[in-house]
mmCIF file of C-alpha atoms in Angstrom:
data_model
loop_
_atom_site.group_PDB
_atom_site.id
_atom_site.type_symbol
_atom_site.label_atom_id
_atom_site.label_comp_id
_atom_site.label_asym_id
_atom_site.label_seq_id
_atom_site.Cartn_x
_atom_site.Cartn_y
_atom_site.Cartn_z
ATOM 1 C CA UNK A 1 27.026 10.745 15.726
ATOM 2 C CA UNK A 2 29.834 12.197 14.108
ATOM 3 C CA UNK A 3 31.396 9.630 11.312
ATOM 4 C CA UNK A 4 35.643 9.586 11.105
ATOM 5 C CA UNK A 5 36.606 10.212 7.820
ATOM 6 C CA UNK A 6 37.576 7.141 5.987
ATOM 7 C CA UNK A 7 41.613 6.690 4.945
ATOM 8 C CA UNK A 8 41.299 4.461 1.655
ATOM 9 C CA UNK A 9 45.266 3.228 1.347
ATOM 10 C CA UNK A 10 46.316 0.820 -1.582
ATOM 11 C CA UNK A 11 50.017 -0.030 -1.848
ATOM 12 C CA UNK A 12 52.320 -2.876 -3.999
ATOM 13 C CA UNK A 13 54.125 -4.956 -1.919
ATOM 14 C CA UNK A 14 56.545 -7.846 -3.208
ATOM 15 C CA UNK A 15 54.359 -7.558 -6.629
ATOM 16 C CA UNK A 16 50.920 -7.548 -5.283
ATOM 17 C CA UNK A 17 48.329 -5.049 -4.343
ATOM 18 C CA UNK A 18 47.504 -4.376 -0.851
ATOM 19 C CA UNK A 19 44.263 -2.218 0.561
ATOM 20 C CA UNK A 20 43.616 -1.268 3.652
ATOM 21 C CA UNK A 21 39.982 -1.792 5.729
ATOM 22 C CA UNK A 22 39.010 2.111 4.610
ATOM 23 C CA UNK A 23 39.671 0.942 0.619
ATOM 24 C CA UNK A 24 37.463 -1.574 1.096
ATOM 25 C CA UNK A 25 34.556 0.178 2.955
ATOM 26 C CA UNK A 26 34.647 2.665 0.053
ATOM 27 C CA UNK A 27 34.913 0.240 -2.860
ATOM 28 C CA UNK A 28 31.969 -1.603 -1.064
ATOM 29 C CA UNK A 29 30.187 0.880 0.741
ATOM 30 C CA UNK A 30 29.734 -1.019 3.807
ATOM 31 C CA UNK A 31 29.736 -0.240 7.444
ATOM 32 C CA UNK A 32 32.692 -0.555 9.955
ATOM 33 C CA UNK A 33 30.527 -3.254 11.158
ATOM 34 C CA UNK A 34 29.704 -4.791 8.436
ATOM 35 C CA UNK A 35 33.697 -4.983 7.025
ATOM 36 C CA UNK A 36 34.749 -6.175 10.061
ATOM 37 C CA UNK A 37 32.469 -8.898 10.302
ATOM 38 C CA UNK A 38 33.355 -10.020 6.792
ATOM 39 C CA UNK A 39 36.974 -10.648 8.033
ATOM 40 C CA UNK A 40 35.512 -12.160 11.618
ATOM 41 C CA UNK A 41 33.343 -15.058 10.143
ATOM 42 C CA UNK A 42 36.413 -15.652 7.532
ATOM 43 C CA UNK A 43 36.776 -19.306 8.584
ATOM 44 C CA UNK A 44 32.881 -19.608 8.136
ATOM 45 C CA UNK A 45 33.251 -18.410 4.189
ATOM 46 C CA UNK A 46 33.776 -21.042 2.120
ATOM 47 C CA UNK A 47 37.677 -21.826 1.423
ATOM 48 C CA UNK A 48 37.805 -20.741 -2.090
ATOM 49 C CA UNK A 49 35.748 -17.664 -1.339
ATOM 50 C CA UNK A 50 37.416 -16.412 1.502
ATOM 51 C CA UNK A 51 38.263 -12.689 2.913
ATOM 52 C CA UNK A 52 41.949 -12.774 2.528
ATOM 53 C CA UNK A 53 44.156 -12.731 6.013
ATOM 54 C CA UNK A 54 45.263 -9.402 7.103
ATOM 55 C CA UNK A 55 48.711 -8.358 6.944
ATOM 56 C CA UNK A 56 50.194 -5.577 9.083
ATOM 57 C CA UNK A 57 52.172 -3.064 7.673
ATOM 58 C CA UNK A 58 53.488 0.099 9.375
ATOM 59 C CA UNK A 59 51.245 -0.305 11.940
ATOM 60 C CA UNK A 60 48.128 -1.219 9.747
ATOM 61 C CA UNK A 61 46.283 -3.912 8.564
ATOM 62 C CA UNK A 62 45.932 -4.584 4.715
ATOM 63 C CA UNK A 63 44.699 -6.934 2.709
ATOM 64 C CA UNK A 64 45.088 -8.491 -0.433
ATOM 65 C CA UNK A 65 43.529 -6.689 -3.088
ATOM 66 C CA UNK A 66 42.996 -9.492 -5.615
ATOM 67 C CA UNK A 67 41.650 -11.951 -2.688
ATOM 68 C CA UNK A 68 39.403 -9.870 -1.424
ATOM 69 C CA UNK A 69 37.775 -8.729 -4.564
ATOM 70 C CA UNK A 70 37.336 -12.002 -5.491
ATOM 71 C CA UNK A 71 35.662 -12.529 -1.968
ATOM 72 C CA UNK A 72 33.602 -9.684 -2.550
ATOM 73 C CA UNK A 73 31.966 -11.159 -6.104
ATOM 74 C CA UNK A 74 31.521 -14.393 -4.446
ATOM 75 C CA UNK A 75 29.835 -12.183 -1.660
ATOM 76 C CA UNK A 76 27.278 -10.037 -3.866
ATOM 77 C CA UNK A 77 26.510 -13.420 -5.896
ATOM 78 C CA UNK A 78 25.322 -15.401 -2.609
ATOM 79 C CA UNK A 79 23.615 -12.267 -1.611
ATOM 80 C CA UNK A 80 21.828 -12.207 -5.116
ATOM 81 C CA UNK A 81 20.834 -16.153 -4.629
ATOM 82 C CA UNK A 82 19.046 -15.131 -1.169
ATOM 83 C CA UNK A 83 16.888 -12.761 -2.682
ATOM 84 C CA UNK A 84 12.980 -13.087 -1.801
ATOM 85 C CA UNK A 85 10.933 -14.025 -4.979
ATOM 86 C CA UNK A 86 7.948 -11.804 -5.102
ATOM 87 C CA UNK A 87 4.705 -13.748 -4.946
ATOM 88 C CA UNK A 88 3.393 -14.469 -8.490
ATOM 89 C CA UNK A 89 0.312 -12.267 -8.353
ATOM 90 C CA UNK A 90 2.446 -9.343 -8.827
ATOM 91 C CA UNK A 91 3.120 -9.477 -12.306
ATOM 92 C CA UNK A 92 -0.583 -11.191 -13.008
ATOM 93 C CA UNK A 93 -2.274 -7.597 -11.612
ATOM 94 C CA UNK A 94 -2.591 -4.616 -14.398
ATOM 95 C CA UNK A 95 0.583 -2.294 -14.291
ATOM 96 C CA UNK A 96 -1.281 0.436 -13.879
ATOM 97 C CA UNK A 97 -3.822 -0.465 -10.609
ATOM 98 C CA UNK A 98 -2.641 0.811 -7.310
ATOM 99 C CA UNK A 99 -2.233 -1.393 -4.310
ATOM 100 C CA UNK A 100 -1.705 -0.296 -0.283
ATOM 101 C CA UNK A 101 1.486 -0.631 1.169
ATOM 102 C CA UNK A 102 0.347 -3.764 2.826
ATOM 103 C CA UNK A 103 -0.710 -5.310 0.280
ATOM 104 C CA UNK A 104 3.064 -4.196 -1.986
ATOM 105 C CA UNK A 105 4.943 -5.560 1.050
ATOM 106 C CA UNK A 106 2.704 -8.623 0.687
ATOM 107 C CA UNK A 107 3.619 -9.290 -3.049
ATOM 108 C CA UNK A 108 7.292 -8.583 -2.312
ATOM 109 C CA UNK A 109 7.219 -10.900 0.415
ATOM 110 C CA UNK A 110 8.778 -8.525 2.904
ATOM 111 C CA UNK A 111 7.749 -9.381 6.749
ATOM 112 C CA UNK A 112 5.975 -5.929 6.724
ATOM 113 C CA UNK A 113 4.915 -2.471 5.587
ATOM 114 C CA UNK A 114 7.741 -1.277 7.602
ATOM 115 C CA UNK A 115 10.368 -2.614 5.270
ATOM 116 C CA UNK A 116 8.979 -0.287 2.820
ATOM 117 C CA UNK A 117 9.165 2.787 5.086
ATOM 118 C CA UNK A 118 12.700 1.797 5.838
ATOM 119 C CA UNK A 119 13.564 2.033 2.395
ATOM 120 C CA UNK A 120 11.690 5.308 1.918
ATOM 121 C CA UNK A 121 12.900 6.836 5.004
ATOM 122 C CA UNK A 122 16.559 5.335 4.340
ATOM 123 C CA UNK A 123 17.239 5.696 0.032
ATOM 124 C CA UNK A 124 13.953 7.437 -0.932
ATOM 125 C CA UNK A 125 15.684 6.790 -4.698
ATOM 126 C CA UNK A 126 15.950 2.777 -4.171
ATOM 127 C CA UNK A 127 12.289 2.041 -3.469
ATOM 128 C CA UNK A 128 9.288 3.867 -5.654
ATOM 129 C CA UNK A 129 7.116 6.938 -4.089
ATOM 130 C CA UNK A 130 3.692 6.738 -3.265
ATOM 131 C CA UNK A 131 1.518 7.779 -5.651
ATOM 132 C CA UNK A 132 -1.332 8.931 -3.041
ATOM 133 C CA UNK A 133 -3.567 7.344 -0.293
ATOM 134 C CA UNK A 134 -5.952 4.259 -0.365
ATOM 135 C CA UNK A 135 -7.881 2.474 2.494
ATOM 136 C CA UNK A 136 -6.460 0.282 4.522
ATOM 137 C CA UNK A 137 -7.680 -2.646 6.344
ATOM 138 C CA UNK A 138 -9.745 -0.598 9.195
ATOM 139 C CA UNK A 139 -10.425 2.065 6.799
ATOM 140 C CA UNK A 140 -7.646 4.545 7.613
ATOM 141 C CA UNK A 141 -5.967 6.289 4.488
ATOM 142 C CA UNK A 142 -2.682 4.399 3.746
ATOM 143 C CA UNK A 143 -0.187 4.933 1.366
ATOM 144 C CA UNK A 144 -0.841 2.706 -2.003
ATOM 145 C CA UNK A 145 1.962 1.784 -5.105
ATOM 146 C CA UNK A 146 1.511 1.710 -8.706
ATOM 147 C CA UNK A 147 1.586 -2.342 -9.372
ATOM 148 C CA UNK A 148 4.123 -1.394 -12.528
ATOM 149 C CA UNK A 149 6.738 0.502 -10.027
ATOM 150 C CA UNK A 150 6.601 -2.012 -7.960
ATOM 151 C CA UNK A 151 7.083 -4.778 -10.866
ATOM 152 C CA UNK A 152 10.555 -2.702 -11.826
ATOM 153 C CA UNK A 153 11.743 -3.035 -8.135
ATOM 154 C CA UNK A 154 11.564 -6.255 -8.197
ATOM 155 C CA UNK A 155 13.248 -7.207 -11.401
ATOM 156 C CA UNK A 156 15.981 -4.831 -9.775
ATOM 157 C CA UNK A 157 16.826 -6.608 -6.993
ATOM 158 C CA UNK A 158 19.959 -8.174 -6.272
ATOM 159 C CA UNK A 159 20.098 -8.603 -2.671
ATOM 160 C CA UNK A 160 23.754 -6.440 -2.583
ATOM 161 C CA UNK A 161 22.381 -3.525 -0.126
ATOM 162 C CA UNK A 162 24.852 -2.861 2.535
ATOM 163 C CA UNK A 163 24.787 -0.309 5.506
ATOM 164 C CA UNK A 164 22.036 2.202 4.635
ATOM 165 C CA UNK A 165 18.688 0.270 3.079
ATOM 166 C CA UNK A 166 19.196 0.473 -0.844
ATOM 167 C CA UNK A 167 22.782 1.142 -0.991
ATOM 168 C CA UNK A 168 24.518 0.397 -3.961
ATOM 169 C CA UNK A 169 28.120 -0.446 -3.708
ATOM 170 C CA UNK A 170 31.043 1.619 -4.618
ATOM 171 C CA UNK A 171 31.202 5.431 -3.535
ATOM 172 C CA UNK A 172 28.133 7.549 -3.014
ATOM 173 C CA UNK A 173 27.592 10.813 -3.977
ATOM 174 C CA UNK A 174 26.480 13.591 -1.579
ATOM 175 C CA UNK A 175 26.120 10.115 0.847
ATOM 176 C CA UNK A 176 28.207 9.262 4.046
ATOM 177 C CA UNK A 177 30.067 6.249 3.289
ATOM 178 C CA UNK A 178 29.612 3.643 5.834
ATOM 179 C CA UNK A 179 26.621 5.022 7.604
ATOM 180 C CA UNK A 180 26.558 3.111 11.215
ATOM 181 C CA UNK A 181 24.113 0.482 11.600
ATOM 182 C CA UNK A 182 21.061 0.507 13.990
ATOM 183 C CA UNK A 183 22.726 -1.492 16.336
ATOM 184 C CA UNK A 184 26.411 0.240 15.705
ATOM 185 C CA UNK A 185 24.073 3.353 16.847
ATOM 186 C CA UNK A 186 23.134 2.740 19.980
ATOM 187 C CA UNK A 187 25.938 0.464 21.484
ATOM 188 C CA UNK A 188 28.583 2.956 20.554
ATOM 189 C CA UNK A 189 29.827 3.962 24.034
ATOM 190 C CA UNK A 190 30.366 0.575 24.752
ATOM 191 C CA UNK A 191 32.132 -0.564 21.292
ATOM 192 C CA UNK A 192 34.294 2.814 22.021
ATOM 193 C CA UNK A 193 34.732 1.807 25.460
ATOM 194 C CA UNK A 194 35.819 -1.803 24.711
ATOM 195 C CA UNK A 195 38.344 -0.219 22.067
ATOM 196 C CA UNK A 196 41.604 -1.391 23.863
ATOM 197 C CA UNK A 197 40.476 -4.571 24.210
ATOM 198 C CA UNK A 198 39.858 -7.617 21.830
ATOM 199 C CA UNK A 199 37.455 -5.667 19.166
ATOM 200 C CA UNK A 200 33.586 -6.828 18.703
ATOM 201 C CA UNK A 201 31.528 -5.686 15.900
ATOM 202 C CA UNK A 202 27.662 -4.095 16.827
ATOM 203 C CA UNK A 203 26.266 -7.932 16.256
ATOM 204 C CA UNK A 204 28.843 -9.705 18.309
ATOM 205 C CA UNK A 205 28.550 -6.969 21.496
ATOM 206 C CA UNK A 206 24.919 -7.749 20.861
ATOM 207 C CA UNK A 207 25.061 -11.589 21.173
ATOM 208 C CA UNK A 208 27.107 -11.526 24.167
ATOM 209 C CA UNK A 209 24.238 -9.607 25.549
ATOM 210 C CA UNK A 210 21.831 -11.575 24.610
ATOM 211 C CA UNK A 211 23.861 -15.091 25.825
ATOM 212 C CA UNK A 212 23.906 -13.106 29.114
ATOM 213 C CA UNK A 213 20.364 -12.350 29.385
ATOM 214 C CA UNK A 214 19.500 -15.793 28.384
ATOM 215 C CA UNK A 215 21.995 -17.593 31.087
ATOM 216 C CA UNK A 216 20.541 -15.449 33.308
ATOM 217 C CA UNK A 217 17.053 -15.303 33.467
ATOM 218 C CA UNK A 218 16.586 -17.786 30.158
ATOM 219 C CA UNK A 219 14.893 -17.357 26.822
ATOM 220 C CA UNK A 220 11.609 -16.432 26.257
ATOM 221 C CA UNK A 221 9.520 -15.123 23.001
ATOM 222 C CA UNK A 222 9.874 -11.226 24.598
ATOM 223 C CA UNK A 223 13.444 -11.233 25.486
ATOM 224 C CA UNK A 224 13.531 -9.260 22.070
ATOM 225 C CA UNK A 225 11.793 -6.559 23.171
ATOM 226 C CA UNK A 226 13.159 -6.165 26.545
ATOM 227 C CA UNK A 227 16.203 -5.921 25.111
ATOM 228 C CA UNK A 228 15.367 -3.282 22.691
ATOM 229 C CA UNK A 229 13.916 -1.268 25.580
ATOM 230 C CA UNK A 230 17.207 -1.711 28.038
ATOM 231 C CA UNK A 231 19.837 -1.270 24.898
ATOM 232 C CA UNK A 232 17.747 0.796 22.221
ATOM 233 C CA UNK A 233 17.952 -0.105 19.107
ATOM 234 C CA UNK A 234 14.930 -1.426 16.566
ATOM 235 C CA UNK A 235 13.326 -4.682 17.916
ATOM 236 C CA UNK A 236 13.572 -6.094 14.752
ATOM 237 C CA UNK A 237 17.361 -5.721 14.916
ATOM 238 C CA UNK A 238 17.588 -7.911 18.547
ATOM 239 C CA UNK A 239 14.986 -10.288 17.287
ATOM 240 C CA UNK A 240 17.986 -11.003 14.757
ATOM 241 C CA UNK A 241 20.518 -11.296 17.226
ATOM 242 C CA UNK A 242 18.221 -13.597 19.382
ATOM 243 C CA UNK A 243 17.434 -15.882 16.885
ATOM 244 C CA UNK A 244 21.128 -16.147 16.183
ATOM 245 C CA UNK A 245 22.052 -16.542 19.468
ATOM 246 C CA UNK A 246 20.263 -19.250 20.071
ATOM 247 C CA UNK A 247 21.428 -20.913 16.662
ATOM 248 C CA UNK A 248 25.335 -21.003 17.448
ATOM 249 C CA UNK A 249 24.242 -21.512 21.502
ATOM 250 C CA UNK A 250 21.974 -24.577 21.556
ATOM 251 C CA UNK A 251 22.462 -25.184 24.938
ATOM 252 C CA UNK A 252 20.930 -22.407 25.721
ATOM 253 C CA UNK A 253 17.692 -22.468 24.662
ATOM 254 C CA UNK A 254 15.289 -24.707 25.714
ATOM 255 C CA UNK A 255 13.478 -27.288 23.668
ATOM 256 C CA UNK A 256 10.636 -25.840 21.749
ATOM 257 C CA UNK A 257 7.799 -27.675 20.573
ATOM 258 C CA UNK A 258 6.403 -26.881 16.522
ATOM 259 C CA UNK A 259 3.334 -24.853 18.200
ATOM 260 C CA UNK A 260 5.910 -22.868 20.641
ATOM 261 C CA UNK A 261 8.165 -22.197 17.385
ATOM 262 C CA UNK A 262 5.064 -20.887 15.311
ATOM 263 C CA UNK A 263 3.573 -18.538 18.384
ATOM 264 C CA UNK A 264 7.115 -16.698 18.398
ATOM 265 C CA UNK A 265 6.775 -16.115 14.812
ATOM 266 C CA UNK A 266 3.595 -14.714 14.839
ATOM 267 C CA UNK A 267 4.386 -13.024 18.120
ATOM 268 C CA UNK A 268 6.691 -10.683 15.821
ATOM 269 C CA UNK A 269 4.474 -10.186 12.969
ATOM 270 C CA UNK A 270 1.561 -9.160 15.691
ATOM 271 C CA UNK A 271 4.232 -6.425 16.820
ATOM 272 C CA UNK A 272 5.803 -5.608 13.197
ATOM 273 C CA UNK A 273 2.516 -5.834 11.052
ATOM 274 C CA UNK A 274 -0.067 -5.247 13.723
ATOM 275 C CA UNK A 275 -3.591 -7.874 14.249
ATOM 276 C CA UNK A 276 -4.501 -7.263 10.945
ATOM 277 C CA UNK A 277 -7.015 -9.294 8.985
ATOM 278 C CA UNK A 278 -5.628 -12.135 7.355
ATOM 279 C CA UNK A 279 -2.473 -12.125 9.545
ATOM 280 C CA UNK A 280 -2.585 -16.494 9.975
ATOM 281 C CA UNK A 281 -3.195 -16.823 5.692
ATOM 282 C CA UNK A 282 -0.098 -14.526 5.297
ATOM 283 C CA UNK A 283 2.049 -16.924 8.117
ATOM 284 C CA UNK A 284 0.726 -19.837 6.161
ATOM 285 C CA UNK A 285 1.725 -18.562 2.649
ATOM 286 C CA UNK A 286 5.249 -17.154 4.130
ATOM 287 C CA UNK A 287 6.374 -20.478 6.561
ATOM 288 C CA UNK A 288 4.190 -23.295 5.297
ATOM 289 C CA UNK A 289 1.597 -24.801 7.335
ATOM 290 C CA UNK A 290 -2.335 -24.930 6.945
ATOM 291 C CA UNK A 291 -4.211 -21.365 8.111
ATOM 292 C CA UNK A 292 -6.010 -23.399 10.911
ATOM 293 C CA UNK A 293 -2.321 -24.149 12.488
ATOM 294 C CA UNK A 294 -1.663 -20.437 12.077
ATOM 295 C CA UNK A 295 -5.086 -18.739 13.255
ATOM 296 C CA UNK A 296 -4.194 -20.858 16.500
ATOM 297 C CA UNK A 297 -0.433 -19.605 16.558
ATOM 298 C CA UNK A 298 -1.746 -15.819 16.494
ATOM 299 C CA UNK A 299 -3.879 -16.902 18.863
ATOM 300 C CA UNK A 300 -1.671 -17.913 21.317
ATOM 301 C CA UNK A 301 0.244 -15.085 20.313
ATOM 302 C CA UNK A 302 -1.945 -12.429 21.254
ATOM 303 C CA UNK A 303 -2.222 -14.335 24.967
ATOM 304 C CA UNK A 304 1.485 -13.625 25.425
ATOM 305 C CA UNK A 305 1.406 -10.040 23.850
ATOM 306 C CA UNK A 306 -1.472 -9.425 26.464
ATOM 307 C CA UNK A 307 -1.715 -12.433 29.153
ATOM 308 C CA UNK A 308 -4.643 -10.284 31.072
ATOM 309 C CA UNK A 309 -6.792 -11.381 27.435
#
C-alpha cells in the first residue's frame, strides 16, 4: 500500500509555534494511527500531560508546538515506566553461552518467540542476529542468542517504539515514516471508505467490530481468531482489541470465573507459543498462580482449541 507523503508545516501565530499532524508524525515517527489516537484519548491523558487541542487554520488542524512536546516527554517517560523487566537469570548466565529463541523470549519476558521474529523481520538493527542454530524443545534446529547481546538489549530498552517494531523516534533514514500498522493494513478500504464521515483510527474501527460481534453472537475465548480470519490482520492484534473491548464495555461480557479468565490466557499462549513443555511454569512465573492451577488452565485450554480431544 502506497504511503502519502507526509506535509510537516510549523508556523508562529500570535507569538507561539504551531505544527501541524505531519510535523508531529515526523518528529515522532509514529503512524497516522497512532497520532491520531494520541489526540482521541486526550481527555484520558492526564490534565497536565495532555495533547494540546487542535486549532484550525486555513483549512488545517495545528497544534501547539510547546504543548505537545511536552505531551510527548510525558508520553515516552510512561512508556519507559511500562517496560517488562527481564527475568533475573539473564544477567546470572555467562555472556558468552548461547540460548534458543525460546528460551531469550523467556528471559525478556516477551509472550513468545514471535516477538523476537517481529523485531527481526520488522528493524533487523533493533534486536541482535542469531548467531546459529540450537535444539529446541522437540529437537528441531532453532535459532539461539548470545546471552551478552541479549543482556545489551535489555539495558536498551525504553519502551518508546512506535509504528514499525524498534523504531526510534524522530526521522528515519532510508525508512518510511509512519509505516501503517497491522491493523491500519488490512482495514484500509473501510477507514478510506468512512473518510467523509466522523474519522476512526485502525483500533477504534476495530472495537466497533468487535462490540458488534460480541452483541451479536456474544463473547467467547475464539472470537479473536474468528475475527482475524473474517478481517485479516495478526490474531495477536484482535486479541488486543478484544480484551479492550470488553474493558471499556462491561456490559458486554459476561461474568467470568478465575479458572475461565486463566483458560483464555493460556488459550493464546497455546496458539502464540505452541504446547510446548513447560507452558503452565511459564503462565505461573508470568501471571502469578501455583503451576498446578496452570497445568489445569492449559488443560482446559487445549479442550477448547480441539473440543473433539
Amino acid at each position: 500500500m502506497s504511503t502519502k507523503p507526509l506535509n510537516p508545516q510549523h508556523r508562529v501565530v500570535g507569538g507561539r509555534a504551531v505544527v501541524n499532524r505531519d510535523w508531529i508524525r515526523e518528529f515522532t515517527g509514529a503512524s497516522v494511527g497512532t497520532a491520531a489516537r494520541w489526540y482521541k484519548v486526550r481527555d484520558e491523558q492526564p490534565k497536565e500531560h495532555r495533547h494540546p487541542e487542535k486549532e484550525r487554520i486555513d483549512g488545517t488542524d495545528f497544534y501547539d508546538e510547546q504543548k505537545f512536546r511536552a505531551f510527548y516527554t510525558w508520553f515516552q517517560q510512561d512508556k519507559a515506566s511500562k517496560v517488562l523487566k527481564a527475568d533475573p537469570e539473564l544477567y546470572e548466565l555467562n555472556p558468552a553461552d548461547i540460548v534458543s529463541i525460546n528460551k531469550a523470549a523467556a528471559l525478556l519476558n516477551f509472550n513468545g518467540p514471535s516477538v523476537i521474529r517481529k523485531y527481526r523481520r520488522d528493524n533487523p538493527d533493533y534486536f541482535p542476529g542469531s548467531v546459529g542454530e540450537v535444539a529446541g524443545p522437540t529437537g528441531r534446529m532453532i535459532p539461539g542468542f548470545r546471552v551478552g547481546d541479549l543482556q545489551d538489549f535489555d539495558r536498551k530498552r525504553t519502551g518508546d517504539k512506535l509504528g514499525k517494531a524498534g523504531r526510534r523516534p524522530g526521522p528515519q533514514d532510508e525508512a518510511p515514516v509512519g509505516r501503517p500498522s497491522a491493523l491500519e493494513e488490512v482495514l484500509a478500504a473501510e477507514l478510506s471508505a468512512r473518510a467523509g464521515g466522523e474519522p476512526l483510527t485502525a483500533t477504534q474501527l476495530a472495537e466497533k467490530y468487535v462490540a458488534e460481534a460480541i452483541e451479536r453472537d456474544g463473547y467467547h475465548p475464539g472470537l479473536a481468531a474468528e475475527l482475524s480470519v473474517r478481517y485479516g490482520g495478526p490474531q495477536r492484534s484482535w486479541e488486543y482489541v478484544v480484551r479492550n473491548t470488553l474493558e471499556h464495555r462491561p456490559a458486554a461480557a459476561p461474568a467470568r470465573s478465575e479458572a475461565d479468565r486463566r483458560a483464555v490466557i493460556a488459550l493464546a499462549a497455546l496458539r502464540e507459543r505452541g504446547d510446548v513443555r513447560g507452558l503452565a511454569a511459564s503462565l505461573a512465573r508470568e501471571h502469578g498462580g501455583s503451576p498446578d492451577v496452570w497445568s489445569r488452565a492449559v488443560n482446559a485450554a487445549r479442550r477448547l482449541a480441539d473440543p473433539t480431544t
